[in-house]
Coordinates of C-alpha atoms in Angstrom, one line a residue:
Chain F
X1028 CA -32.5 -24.7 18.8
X1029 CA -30.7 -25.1 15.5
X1030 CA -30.2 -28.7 14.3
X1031 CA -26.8 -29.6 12.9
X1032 CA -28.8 -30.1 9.5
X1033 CA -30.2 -26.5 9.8
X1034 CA -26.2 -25.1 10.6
X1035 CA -24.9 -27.0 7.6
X1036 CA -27.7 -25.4 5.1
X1037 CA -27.1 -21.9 7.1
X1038 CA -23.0 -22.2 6.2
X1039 CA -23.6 -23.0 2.5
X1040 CA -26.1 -20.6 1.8
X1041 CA -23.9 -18.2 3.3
X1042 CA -20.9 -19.2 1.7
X1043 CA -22.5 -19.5 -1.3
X1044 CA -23.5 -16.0 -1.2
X1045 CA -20.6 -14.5 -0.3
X1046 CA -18.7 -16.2 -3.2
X1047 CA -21.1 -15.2 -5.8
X1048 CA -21.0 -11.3 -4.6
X1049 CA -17.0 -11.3 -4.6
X1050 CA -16.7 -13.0 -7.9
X1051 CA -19.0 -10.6 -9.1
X1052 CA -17.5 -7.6 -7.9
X1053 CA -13.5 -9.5 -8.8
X1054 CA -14.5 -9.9 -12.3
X1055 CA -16.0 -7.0 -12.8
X1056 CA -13.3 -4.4 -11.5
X1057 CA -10.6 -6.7 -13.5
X1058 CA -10.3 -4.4 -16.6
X1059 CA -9.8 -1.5 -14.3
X1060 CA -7.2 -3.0 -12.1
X1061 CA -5.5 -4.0 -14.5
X1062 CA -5.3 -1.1 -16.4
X1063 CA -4.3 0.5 -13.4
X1064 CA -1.7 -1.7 -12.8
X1065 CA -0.1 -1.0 -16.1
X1066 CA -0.2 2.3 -15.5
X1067 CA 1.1 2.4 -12.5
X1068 CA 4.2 0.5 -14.2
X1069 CA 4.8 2.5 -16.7
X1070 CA 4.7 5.7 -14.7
X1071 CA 7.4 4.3 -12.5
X1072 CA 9.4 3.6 -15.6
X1073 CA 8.8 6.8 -16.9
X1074 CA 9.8 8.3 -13.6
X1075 CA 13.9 6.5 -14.4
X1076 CA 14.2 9.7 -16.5
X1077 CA 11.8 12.2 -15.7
X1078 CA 13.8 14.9 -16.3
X1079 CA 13.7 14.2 -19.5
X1080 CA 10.1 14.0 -20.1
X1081 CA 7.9 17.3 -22.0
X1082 CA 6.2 17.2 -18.4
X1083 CA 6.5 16.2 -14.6
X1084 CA 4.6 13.3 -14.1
X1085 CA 2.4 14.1 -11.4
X1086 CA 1.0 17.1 -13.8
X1087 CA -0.2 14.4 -16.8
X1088 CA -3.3 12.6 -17.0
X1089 CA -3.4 9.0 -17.1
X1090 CA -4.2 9.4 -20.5
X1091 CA -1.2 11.5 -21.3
X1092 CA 1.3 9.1 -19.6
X1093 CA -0.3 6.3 -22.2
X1094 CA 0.2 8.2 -25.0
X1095 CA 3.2 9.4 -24.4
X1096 CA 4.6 5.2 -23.2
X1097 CA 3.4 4.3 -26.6
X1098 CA 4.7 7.0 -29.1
X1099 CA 8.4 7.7 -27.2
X1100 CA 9.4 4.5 -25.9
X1101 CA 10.7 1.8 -28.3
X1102 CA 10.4 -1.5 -26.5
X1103 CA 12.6 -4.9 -26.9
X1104 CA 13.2 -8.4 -24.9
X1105 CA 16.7 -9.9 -25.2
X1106 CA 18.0 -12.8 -23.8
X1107 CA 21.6 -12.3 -21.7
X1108 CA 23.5 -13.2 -24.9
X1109 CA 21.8 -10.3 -26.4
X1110 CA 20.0 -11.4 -28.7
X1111 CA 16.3 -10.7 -29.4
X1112 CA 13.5 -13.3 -28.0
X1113 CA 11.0 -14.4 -30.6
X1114 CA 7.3 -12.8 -29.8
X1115 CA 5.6 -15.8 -29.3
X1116 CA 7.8 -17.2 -26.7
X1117 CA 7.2 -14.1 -24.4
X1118 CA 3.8 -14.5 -24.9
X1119 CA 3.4 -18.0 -23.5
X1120 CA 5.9 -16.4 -20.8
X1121 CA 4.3 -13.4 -19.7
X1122 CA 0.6 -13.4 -21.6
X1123 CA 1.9 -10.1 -23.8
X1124 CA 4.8 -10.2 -26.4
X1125 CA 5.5 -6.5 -25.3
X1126 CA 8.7 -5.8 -22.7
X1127 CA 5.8 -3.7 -20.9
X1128 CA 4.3 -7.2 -20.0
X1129 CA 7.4 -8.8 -18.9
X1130 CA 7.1 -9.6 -15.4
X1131 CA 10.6 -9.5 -13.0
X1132 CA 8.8 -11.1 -10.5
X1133 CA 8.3 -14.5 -12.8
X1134 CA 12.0 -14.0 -14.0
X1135 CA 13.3 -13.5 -10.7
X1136 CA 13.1 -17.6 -10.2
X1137 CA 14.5 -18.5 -13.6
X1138 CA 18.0 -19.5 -14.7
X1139 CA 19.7 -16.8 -15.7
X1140 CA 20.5 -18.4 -19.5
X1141 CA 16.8 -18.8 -19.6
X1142 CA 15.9 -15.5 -18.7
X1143 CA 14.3 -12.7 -20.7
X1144 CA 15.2 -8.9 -20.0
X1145 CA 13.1 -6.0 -21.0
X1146 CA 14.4 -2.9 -22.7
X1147 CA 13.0 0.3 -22.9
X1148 CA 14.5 2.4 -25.3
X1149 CA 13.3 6.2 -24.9
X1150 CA 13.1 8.7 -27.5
X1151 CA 14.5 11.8 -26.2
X1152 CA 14.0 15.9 -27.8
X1153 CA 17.3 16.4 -30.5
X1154 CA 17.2 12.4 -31.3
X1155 CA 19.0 11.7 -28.1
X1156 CA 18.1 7.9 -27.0
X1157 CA 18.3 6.3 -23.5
X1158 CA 18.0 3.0 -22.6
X1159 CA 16.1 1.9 -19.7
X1160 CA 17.2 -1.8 -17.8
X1161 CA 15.0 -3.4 -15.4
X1162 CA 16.5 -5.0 -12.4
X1163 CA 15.0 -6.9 -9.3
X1164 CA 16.4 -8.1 -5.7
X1165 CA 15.4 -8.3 -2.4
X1166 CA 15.0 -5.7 0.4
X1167 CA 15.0 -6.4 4.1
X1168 CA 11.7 -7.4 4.1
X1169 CA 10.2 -8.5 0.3
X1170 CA 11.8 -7.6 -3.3
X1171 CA 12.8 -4.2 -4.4
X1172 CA 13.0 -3.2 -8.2
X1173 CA 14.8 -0.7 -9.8
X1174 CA 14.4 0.8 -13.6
X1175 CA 18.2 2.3 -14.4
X1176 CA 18.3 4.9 -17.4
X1177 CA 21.2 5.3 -19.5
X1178 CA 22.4 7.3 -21.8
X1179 CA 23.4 6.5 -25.4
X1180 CA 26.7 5.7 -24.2
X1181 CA 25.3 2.4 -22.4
X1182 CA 27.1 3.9 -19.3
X1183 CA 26.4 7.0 -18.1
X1184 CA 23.6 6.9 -15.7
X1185 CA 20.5 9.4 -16.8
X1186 CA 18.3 8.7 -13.7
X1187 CA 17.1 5.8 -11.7
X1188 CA 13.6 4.4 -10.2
X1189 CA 13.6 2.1 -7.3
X1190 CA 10.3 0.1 -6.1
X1191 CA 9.8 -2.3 -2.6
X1192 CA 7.0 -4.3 -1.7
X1193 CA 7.3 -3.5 2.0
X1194 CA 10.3 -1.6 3.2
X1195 CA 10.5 -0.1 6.7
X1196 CA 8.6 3.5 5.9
X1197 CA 11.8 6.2 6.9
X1198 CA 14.2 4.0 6.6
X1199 CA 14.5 0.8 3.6
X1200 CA 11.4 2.6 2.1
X1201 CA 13.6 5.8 1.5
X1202 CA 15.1 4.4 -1.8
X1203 CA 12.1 5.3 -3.3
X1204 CA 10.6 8.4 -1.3
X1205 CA 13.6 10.1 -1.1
X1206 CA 14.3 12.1 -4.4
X1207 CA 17.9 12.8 -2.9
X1208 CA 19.0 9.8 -2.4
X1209 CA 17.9 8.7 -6.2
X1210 CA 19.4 12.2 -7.8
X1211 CA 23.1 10.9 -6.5
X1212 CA 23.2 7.8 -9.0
X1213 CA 22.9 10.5 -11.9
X1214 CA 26.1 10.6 -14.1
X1215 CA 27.7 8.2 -12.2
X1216 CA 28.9 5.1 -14.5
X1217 CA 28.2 1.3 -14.5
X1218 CA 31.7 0.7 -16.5
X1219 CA 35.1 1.5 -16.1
X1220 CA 37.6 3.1 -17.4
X1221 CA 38.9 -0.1 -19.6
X1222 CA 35.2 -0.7 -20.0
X1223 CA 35.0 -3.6 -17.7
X1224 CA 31.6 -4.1 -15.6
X1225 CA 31.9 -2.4 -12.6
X1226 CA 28.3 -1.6 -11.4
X1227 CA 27.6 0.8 -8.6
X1228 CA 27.9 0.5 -4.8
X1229 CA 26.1 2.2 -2.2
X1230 CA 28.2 2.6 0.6
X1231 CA 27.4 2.8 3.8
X1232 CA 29.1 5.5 5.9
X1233 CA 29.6 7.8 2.9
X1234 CA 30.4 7.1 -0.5
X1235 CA 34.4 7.3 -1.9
X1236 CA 34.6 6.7 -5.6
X1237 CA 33.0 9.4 -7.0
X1238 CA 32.3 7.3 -10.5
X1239 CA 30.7 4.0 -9.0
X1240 CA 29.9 4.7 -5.6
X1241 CA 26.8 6.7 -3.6
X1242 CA 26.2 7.0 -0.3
X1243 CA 23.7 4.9 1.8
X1244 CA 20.9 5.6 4.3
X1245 CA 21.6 5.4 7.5
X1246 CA 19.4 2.5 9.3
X1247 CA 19.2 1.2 5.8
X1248 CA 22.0 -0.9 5.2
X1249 CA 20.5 -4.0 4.5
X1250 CA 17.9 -2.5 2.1
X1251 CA 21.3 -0.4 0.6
X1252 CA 22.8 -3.7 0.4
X1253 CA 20.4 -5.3 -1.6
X1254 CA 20.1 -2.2 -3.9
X1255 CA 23.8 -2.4 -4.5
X1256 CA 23.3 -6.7 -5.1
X1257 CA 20.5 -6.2 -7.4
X1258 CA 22.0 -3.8 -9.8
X1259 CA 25.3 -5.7 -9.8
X1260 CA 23.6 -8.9 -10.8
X1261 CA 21.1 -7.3 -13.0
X1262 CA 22.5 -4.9 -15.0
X1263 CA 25.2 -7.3 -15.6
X1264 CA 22.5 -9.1 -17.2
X1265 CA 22.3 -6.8 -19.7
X1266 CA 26.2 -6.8 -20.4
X1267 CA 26.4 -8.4 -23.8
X1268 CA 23.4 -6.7 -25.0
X1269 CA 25.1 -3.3 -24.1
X1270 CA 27.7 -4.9 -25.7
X1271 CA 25.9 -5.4 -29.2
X1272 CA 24.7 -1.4 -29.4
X1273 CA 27.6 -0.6 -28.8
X1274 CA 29.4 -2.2 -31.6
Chain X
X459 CA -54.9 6.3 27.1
X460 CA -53.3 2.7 25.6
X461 CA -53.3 4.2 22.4
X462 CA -50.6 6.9 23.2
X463 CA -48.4 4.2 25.1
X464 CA -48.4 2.0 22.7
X465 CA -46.8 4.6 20.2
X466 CA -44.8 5.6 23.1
X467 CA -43.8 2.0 23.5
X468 CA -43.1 1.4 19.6
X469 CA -39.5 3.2 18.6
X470 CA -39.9 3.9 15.1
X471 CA -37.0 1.9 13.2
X472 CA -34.7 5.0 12.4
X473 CA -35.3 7.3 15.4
X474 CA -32.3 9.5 16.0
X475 CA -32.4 10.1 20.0
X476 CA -30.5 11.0 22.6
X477 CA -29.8 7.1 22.7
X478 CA -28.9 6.9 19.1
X479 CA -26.8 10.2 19.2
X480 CA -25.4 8.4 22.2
X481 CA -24.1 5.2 20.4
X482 CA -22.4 7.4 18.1
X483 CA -20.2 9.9 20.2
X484 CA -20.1 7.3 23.0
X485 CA -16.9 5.7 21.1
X486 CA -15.5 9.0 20.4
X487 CA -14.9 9.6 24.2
X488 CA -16.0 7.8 27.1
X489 CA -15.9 4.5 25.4
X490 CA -13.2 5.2 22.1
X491 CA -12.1 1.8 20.9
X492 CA -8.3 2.9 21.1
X493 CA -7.7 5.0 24.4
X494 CA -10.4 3.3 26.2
X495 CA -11.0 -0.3 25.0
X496 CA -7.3 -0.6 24.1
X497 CA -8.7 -2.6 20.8
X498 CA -7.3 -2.4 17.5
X499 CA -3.7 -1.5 18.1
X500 CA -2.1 -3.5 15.8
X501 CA -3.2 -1.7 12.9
X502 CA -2.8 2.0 14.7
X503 CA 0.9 1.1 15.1
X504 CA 1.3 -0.1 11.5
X505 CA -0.6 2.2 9.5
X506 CA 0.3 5.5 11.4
X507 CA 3.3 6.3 9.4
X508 CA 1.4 9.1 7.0
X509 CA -2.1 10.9 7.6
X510 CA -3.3 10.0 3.9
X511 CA -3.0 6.5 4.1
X512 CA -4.4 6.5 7.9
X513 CA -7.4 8.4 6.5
X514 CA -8.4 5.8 4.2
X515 CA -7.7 3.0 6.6
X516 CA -10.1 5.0 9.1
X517 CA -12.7 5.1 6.1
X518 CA -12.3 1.8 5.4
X519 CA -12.6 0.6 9.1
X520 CA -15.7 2.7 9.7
X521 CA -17.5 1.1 6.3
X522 CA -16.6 -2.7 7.5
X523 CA -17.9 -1.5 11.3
X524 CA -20.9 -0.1 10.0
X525 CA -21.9 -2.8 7.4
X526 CA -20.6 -6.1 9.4
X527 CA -22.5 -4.5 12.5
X528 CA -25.7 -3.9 10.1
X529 CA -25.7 -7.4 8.5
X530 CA -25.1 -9.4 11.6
X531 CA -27.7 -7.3 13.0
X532 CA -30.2 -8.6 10.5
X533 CA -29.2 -12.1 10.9
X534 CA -29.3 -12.4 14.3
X535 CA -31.9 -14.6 15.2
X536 CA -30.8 -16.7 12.4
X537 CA -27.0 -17.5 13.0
X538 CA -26.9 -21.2 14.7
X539 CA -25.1 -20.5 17.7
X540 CA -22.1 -22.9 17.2
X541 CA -21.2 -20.9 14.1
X542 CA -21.6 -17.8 15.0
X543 CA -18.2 -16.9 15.0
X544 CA -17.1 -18.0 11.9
X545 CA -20.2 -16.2 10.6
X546 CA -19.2 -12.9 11.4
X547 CA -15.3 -13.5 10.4
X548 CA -17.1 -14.5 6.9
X549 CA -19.2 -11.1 7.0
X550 CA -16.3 -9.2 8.0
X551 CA -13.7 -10.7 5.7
X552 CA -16.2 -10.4 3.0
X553 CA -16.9 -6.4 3.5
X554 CA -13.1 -6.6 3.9
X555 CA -12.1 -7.9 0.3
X556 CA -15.0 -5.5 -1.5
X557 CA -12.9 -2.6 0.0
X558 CA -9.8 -4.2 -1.5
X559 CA -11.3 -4.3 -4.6
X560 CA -12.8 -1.1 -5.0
X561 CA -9.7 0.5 -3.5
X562 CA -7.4 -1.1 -6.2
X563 CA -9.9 0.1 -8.8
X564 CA -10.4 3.8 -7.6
X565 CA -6.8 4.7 -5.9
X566 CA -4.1 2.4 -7.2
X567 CA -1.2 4.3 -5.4
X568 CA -2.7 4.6 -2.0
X569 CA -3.7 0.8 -2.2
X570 CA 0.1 -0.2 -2.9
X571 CA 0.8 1.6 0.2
X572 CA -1.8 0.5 2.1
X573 CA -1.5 -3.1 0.9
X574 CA -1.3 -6.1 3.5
X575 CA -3.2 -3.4 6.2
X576 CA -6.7 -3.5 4.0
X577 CA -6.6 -7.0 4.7
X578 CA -5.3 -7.1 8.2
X579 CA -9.1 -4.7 9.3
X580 CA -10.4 -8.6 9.3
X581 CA -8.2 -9.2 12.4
X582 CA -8.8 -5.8 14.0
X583 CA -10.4 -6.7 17.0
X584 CA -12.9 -3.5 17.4
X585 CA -14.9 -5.1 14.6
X586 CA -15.1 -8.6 15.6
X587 CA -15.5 -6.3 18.8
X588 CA -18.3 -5.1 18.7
X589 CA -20.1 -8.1 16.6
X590 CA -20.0 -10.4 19.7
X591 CA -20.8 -7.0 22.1
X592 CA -23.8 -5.1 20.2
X593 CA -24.5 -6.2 16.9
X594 CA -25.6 -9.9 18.3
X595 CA -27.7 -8.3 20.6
X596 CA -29.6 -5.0 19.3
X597 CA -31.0 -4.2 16.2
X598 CA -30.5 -3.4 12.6
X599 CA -30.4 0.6 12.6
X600 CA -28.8 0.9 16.2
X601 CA -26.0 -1.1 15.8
X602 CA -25.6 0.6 12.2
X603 CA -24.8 3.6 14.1
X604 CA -22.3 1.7 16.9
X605 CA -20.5 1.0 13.8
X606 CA -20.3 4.0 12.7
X607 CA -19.3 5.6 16.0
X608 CA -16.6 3.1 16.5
X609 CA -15.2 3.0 13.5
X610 CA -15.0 6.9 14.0
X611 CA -13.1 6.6 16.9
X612 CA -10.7 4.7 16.6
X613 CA -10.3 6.9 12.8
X614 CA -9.9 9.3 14.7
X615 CA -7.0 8.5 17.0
X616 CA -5.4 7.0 14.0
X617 CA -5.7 10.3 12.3
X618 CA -4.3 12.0 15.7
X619 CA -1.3 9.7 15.9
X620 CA -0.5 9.9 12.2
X621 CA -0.3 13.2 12.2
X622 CA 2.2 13.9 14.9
X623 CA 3.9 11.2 13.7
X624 CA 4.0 12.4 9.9
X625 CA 4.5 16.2 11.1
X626 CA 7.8 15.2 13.9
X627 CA 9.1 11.8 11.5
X628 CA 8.6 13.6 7.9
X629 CA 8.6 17.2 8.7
X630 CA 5.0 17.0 6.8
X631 CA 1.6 16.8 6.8
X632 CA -0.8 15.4 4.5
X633 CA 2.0 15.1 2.1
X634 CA 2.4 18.8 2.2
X635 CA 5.9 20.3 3.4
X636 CA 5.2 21.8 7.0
X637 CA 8.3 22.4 8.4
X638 CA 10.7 23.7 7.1
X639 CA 15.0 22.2 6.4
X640 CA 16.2 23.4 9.5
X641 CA 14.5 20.9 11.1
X642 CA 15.9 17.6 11.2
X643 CA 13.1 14.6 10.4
X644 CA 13.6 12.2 13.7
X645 CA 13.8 8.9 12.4
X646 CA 12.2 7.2 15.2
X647 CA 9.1 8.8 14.9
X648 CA 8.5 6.6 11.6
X649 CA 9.2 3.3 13.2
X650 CA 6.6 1.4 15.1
X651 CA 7.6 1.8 18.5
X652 CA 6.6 5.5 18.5
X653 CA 2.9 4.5 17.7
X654 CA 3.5 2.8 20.9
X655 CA 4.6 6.1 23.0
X656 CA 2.3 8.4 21.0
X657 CA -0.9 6.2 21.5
X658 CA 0.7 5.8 25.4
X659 CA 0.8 10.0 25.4
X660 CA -2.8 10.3 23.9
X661 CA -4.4 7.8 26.6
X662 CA -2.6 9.8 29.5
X663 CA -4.1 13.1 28.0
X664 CA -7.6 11.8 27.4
X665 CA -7.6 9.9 30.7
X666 CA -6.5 13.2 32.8
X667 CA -8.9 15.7 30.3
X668 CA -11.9 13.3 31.3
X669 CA -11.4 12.2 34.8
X670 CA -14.2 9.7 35.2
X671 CA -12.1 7.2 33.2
X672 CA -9.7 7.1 35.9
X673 CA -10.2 3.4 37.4
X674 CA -9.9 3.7 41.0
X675 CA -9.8 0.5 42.7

């Protein structure tokens, strides 16, 4: 009925349809998707300190949340000495020279010397600055990420964002849905008292110290684990920075 | 007299009959994809978590049913035989990645939630389903409406079992706070294996509601 030659000139016509429709289509929605993208970044940054914000974040426009990312929030790339990364080495990093453009997911595989850490420095009412650290790990199932707000004191936590690729809904997905959970890590302190690193844990069965410790979710641990892991290792990233602010 | 039979005889292409009408609540009851055919229950025990992101799942599965059905329909008589498979995988994954697409353009948020699932409708088995069962076989318009019909069914059951499982795992529905912090959220109820119990419930309810399901032999 249908000759092998006849098959053969069916498959590439086909295929050769198909491709030309999905380029099409790919090409074409790649300014929004991108935009949307960046958005939906700097929303969940924005959503670290929230409170803080002249608005909830659900109530603003897209448009709002743009403006607002680009007038309030001071951005910077640092390497783990602390010191500022040259513009044009970003860019050949990332494709933007912006900490907005910096992606965790690229830095995740490099060497930690190597690495470069975004800062977002936000502009609070009455002059009152917080600084905003981006940190990555992995989950149960794929990488988590976190945004952790500070205040001007480089240790006082102002609020937290967390982020998962595919965490168990209810359970490892929780860090992010469940505003309690997040609300704990306020005012508690990544230093201590003799301003040694300290980080904060999240303990399963109930947190103890009430300065660098908050308490878990139960069938979570391994997700809680990796929470506590990734802001251990990536804040401390940020130590000698914190360092130089503070003088 | 052969004049009348002859229009008789000659169905005009988008008649909506009884046999139309039939194709598209068929799947609904007698026939639903999920309670009846048992197809396509890997994604109703993944996806059933909350009722927003179920009801644009079911969307999205009742465009690729309708569309793959309608193309394959039209190419029928075409599609060599030895290929015919891998033709209508190419038709579905193709209607598959457009929804992807648009779905990342027009709702960002859902489509992070969503995300691997979009993609996984290419291995849901009602649409490959009901390719190889109607679609190969009937034409443009009628199998159009299968798609619709099936795609609509199993929507709905995905809607059903998302909601009870949002409403007793989340203490919500649609997002929206039903009841109230005296009730505890039972954690189980979010995890796959009550997909398994709820779709289990919902086939014991439909089979005893309509009893000619009920296989005797």
């Amino acid at each position: 009925m249908h000759s092998t030659r006849s098959t053969i000139v069916f498959v590439f016509i086909m295929t050769a349809v198909v491709a030309v429709i999905l380029a099409a289509l790919f090409n074409g929605l790649k300014p929004i998707h991108d935009k949307n993208e960046a958005l939906y970044n700097k929303t969940a940054i924005l959503s670290a300190i929230e409170n803080q914000l002249p608005k909830k974040l659900d109530e603003m426009e897209g448009e709002e949340i743009e403006t607002l990312f680009s007038t309030k929030m001071k951005q910077s790339v640092v390497s783990i000495s602390g010191e500022a990364i040259d513009e044009a080495l970003i860019k050949a990093r990332h494709g933007g020279s912006k900490a907005e453009n910096i992606s965790l997911k690229t830095e995740k595989k490099i060497a930690d010397e190597e690495k470069y850490l975004p800062v977002f420095e936000y502009q609070g009412d009455g002059g009152k600055k917080f600084y905003i650290a981006s940190v990555r790990g992995s989950g149960l199932w794929d990488d988590i990420w976190g945004y952790v707000a500070l205040e001007d004191d480089l240790n006082t936590l102002a609020g937290i964002a967390f982020g998962h690729k595919g965490e168990t809904p209810g359970l490892g997905a929780e860090i992010k849905d469940n505003g309690a959970f997040k609300e704990q890590f306020k005012g508690k302190k990544i230093y201590d008292e003799d301003g040694n690193f300290k980080s904060i844990y999240v303990r399963k069965g109930g947190a103890k110290d009430p300065i660098h410790e908050v308490d878990g979710i139960s069938g979570a641990t391994i997700t809680a684990d990796g929470v506590t892991e990734m802001l251990d290792r990536g804040l401390q990233y940020y130590d000698s920075y914190f360092n130089t602010i503070k003088g | 007299m052969s004049e009348i039979t002859k229009v008789a005889e000659k169905e005009p292409t988008f008649a909506f009959g009884k046999k139309e009408r039939k194709l598209l609540t068929d799947p609904l009851n007698d026939n639903n994809p999920i309670t009846v055919q048992v197809l396509g229950i890997c994604s109703a025990l993944a996806v059933t978590t909350k009722v927003d992101a179920s009801f644009v799942m079911a969307i999205a599965v009742v465009f690729v049913c309708a569309f793959s059905n309608l193309i394959i329909s039209l190419l029928r008589n075409s599609i060599p035989k030895s290929v015919r498979m891998i033709v209508q995988l190419v038709a579905i994954a193709t209607l598959v990645t457009i929804v992807e697409l648009v779905l990342k353009a027009a709702n960002y948020t859902v489509f992070t939630e969503l995300s691997v699932f979009i993609g996984l409708i290419i291995t849901n088995c009602i649409v490959m389903g009901r390719l190889e069962a109607f679609a190969m076989a009937n034409g443009p318009w009628k199998s159009f409406l299968d798609g619709i019909g099936n795609g609509i069914g199993y929507g709905i059951i995905l809607i059903a079992v998302a909601a009870i499982r949002e409403l007793f795992g989340k203490g919500t529905f649609y997002n929206i706070q039903i009841l109230g912090d005296w009730y505890t959220p039972n954690g189980l109820m979010v995890l796959f294996p009550s997909a398994m119990f709820v779709i289990g419930i919902l086939i014991w309810i439909h089979r005893s509601w309509n009893r000619d399901l009920i296989d005797v032999s």
